[in-house]
Coordinates of C-alpha atoms in Angstrom, one line a residue:
X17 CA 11.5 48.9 -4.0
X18 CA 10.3 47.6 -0.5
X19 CA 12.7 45.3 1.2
X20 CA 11.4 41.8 1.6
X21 CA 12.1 40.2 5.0
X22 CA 13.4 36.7 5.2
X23 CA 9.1 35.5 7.1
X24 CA 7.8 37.0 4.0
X25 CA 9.6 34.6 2.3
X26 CA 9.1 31.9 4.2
X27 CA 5.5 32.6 3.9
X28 CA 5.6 32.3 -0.1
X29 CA 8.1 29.6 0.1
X30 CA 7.7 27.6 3.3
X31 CA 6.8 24.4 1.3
X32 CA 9.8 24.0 -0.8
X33 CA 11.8 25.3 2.0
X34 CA 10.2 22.6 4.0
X35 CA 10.8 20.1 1.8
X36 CA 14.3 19.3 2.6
X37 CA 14.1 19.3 6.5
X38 CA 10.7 17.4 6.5
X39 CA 12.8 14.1 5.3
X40 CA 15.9 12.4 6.8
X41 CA 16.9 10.6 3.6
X42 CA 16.4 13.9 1.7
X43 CA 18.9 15.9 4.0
X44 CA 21.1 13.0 4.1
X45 CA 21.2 13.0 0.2
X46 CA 22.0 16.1 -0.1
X47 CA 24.6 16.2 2.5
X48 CA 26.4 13.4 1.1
X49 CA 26.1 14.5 -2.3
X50 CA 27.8 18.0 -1.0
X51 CA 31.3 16.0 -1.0
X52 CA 31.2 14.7 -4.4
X53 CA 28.7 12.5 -7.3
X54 CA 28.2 9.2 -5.6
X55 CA 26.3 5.7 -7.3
X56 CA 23.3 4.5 -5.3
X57 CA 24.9 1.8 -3.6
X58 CA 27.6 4.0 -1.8
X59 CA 23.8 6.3 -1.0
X60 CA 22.4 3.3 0.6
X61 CA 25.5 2.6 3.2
X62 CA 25.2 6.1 3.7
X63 CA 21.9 6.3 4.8
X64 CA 21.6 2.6 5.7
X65 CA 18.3 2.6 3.5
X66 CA 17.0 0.6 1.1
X67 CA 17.1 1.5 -3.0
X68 CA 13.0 1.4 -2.7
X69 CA 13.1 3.7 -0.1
X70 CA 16.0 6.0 -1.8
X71 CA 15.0 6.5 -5.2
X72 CA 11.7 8.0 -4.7
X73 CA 13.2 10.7 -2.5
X74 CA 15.9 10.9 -5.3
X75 CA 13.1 11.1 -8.0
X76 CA 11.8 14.1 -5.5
X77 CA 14.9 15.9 -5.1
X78 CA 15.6 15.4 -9.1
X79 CA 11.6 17.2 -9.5
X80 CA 13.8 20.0 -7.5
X81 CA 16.2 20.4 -9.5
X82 CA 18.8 19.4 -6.5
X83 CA 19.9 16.4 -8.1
X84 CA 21.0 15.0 -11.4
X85 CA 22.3 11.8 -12.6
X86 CA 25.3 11.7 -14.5
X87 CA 27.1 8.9 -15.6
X88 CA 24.8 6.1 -13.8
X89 CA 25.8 8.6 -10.3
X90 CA 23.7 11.1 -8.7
X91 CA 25.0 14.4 -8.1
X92 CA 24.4 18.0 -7.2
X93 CA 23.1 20.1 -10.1
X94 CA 24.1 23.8 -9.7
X95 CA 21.5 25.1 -7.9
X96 CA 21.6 21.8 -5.5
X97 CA 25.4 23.1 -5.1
X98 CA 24.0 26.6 -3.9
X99 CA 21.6 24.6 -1.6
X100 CA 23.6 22.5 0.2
X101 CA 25.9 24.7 1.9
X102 CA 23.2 26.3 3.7
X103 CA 21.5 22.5 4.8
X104 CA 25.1 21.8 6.0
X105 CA 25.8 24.6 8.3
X106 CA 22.2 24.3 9.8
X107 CA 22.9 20.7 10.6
X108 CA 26.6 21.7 12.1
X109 CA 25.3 24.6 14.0
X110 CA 22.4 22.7 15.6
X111 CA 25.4 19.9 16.1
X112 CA 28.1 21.8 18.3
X113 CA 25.1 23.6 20.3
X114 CA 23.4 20.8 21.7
X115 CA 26.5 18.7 21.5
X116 CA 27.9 21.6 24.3
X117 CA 24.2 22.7 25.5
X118 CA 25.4 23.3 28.3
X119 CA 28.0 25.5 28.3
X120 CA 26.5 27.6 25.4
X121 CA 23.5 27.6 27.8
X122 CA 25.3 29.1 31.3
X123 CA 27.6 31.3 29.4
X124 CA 27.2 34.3 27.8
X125 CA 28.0 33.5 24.5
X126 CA 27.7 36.8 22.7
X127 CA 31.2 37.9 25.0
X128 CA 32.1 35.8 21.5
X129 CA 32.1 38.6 18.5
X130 CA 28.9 38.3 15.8
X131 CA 31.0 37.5 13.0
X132 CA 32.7 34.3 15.0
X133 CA 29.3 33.2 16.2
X134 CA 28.3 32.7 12.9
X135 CA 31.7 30.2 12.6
X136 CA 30.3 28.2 15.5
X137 CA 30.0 25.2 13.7
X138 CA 33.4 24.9 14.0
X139 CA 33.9 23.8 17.3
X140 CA 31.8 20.7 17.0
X141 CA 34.9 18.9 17.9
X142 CA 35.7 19.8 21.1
X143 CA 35.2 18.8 24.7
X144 CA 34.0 21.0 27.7
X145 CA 36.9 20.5 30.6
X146 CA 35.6 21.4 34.2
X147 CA 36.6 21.4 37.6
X148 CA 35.2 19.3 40.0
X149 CA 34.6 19.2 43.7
X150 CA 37.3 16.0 43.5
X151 CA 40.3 17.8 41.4
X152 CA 39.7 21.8 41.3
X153 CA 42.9 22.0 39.3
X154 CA 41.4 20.0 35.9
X155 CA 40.8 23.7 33.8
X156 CA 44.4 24.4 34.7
X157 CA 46.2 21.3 34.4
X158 CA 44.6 21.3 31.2
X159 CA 45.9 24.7 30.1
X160 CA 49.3 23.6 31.3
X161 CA 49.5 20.8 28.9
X162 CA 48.5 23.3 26.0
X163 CA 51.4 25.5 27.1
X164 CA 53.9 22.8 27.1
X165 CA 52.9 20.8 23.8
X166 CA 53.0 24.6 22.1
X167 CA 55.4 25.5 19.6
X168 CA 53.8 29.2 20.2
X169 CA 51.2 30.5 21.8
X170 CA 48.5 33.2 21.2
X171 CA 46.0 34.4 23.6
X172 CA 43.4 36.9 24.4
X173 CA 41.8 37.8 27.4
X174 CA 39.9 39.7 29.9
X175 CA 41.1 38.3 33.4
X176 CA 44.6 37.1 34.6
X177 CA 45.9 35.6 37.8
X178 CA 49.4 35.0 39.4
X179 CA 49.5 30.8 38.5
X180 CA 48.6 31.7 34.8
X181 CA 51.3 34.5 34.5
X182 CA 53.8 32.0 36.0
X183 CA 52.8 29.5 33.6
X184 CA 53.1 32.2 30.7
X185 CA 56.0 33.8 31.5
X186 CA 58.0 29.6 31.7
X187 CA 56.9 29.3 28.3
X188 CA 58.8 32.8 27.2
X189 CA 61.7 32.0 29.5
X190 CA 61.8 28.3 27.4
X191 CA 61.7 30.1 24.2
X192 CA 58.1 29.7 22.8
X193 CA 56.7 32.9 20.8
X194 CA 54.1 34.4 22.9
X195 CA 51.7 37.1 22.2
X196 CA 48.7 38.3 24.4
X197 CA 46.1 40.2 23.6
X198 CA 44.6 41.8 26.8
X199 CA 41.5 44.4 27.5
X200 CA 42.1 47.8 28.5
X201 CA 40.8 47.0 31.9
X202 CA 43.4 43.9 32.7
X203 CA 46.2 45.9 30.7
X204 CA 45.9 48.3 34.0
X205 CA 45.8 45.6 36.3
X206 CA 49.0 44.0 34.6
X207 CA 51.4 47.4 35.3
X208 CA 50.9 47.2 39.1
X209 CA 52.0 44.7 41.6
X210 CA 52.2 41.8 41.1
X211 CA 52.2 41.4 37.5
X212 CA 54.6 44.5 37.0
X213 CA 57.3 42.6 38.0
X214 CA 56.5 39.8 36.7
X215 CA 56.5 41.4 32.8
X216 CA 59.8 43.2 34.2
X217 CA 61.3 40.6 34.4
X218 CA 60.1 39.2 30.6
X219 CA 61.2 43.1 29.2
X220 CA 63.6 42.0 26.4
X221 CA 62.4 39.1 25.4
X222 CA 61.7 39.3 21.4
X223 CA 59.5 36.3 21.8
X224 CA 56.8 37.9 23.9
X225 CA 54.1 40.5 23.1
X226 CA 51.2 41.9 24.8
X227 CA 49.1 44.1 22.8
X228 CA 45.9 46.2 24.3
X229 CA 42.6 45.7 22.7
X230 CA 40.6 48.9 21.7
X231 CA 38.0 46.4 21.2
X232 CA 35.7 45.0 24.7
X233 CA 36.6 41.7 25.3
X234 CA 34.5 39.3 27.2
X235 CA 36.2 35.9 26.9
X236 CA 39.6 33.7 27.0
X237 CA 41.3 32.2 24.7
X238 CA 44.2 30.3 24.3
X239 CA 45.3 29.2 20.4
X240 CA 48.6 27.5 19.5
X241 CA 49.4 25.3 16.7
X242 CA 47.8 22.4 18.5
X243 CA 45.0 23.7 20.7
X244 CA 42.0 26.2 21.1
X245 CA 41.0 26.7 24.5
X246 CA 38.0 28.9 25.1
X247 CA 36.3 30.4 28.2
X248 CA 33.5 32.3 28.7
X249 CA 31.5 34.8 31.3
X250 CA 28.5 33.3 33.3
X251 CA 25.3 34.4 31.9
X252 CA 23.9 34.0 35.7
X253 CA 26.9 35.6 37.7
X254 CA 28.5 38.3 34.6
X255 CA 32.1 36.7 36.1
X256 CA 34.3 35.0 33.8
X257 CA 34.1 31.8 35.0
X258 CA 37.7 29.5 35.5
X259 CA 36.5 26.5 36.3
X260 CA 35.2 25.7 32.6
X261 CA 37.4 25.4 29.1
X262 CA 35.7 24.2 25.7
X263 CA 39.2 22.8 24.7
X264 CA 39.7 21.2 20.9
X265 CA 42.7 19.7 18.8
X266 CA 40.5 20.1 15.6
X267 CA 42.1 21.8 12.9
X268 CA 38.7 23.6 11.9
X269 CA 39.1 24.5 15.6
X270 CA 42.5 25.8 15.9
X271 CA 41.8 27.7 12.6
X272 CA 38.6 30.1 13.8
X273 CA 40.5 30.5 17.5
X274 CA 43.5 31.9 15.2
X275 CA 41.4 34.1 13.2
X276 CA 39.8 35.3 16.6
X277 CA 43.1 36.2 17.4
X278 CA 44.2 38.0 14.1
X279 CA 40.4 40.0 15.0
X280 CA 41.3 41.7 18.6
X281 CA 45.4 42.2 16.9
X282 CA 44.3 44.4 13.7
X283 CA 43.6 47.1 15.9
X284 CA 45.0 46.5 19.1
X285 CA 48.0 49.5 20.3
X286 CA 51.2 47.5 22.3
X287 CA 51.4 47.8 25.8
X288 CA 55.0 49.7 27.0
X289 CA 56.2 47.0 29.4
X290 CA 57.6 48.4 33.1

């Protein structure tokens, strides 16, 4: 049987596919309905409409077999329950990249791996952190304060420099759990001066790990049990650029940034420290 592609069903479909987007109060039904049955009045604060203008489109989405009543509420049928998911992603996705246009827009976003870009709604709740010409130390005095509020700390990354290995290697000496995942590329860098000493000195340590990725890795991250901290490469330049964190407190954050981590560790190899 020939494979259908997603436009050729669009095509045959594009009117009830349509008829969702085409309406605020119709997405906002079904959005709010995706938490639970609701009565028309909590629908109206909701949507901050009137019942003349809500029940038609609740008469229309009923005709669609989105929405039932059931006990004087209105509520998802099961193939409004199917439905919904897919309206509320669209909405978060479209969210968190024009929330952050920018930075999605100047970096280059696919350093981020496919199966985590498709999780991007989850970091609607962050805030981009830059340096400025006034205070060129905002990305890093930022990162310090994730280091010292961390009960541990998990990172993986592409680029290193001599303040962030200091600030690293205080949280091992203060016992925090560290582990780093590192490209193949910095894991060279890191066994010659001056960051040979510096992990020397860190040798022994049960609390700190550095793993080397057999995957590329075209990013930063920082995760702890209270932070995500994410940077990215250019898309102008190709150089990872310091100066700019997308930094969140958001559990939905924390979460993917973890499950990042867990991504690079299932196949990453230790790295023998000097």
């Amino acid at each position: 049987m020939k494979e259908v592609s997603p436009l050729e069903i669009y095509n045959e479909y594009h009117d009830d596919v349509q008829a969702i987007f085409r309406s605020r109060l119709l997405t906002q039904v079904m959005i709010a309905l995706g938490s639970g049955s609701k009565p028309l009045s909590t629908l109206r604060d909701i949507t901050g409409s009137s019942s003349q203008a809500l029940i038609p489109k609740i008469r229309q989405l009923e005709g669609l077999h989105y929405v039932e009543s059931v006990k004087g509420d209105y509520a998802l049928t099961p193939m409004g329950r199917i439905v919904e998911p897919g309206i509320e992603r669209l909405v978060m996705v479209m969210g968190v990249l024009q929330r952050h246009r920018d930075f999605w827009v100047e970096h280059d976003i696919e350093g981020i791996p496919p199966e985590f870009l498709r999780g991007i709604q989850h970091l609607y709740n962050s805030k981009v952190v830059k340096d400025v010409e006034e205070n060129i130390f905002v990305v890093y005095a930022a990162f310090l304060t994730i280091l010292k509020e961390a009960s541990w700390i998990h990172g993986v990354s592409s680029i290193m420099s001599q303040v962030l290995a200091n600030a690293i290697k205080e949280a091992v000496q203060d016992g925090r759990p560290v582990e780093l995942i590192v490209s193949q590329k910095l894991a060279q860098t890191l066994t010659t001066g001056p960051y040979d000493t510096m992990l020397g000195s860190l040798k022994g340590h049960e609390n700190f790990k550095v793993y080397v990725s057999t995957s590329p890795i075209r990013l930063g991250m920082t995760v702890t049990d209270r932070y995500l901290s994410l940077g990215l490469y250019r898309h102008d330049a190709g150089t990872y650029d310091a100066a700019t964190d997308l930094i969140s407190t958001d559990v939905a954050a924390i979460s993917w940034g973890e499950r990042l981590f867990q991504h690079y560790r299932a196949d990453a190899r230790p790295l023998e420290l000097p």
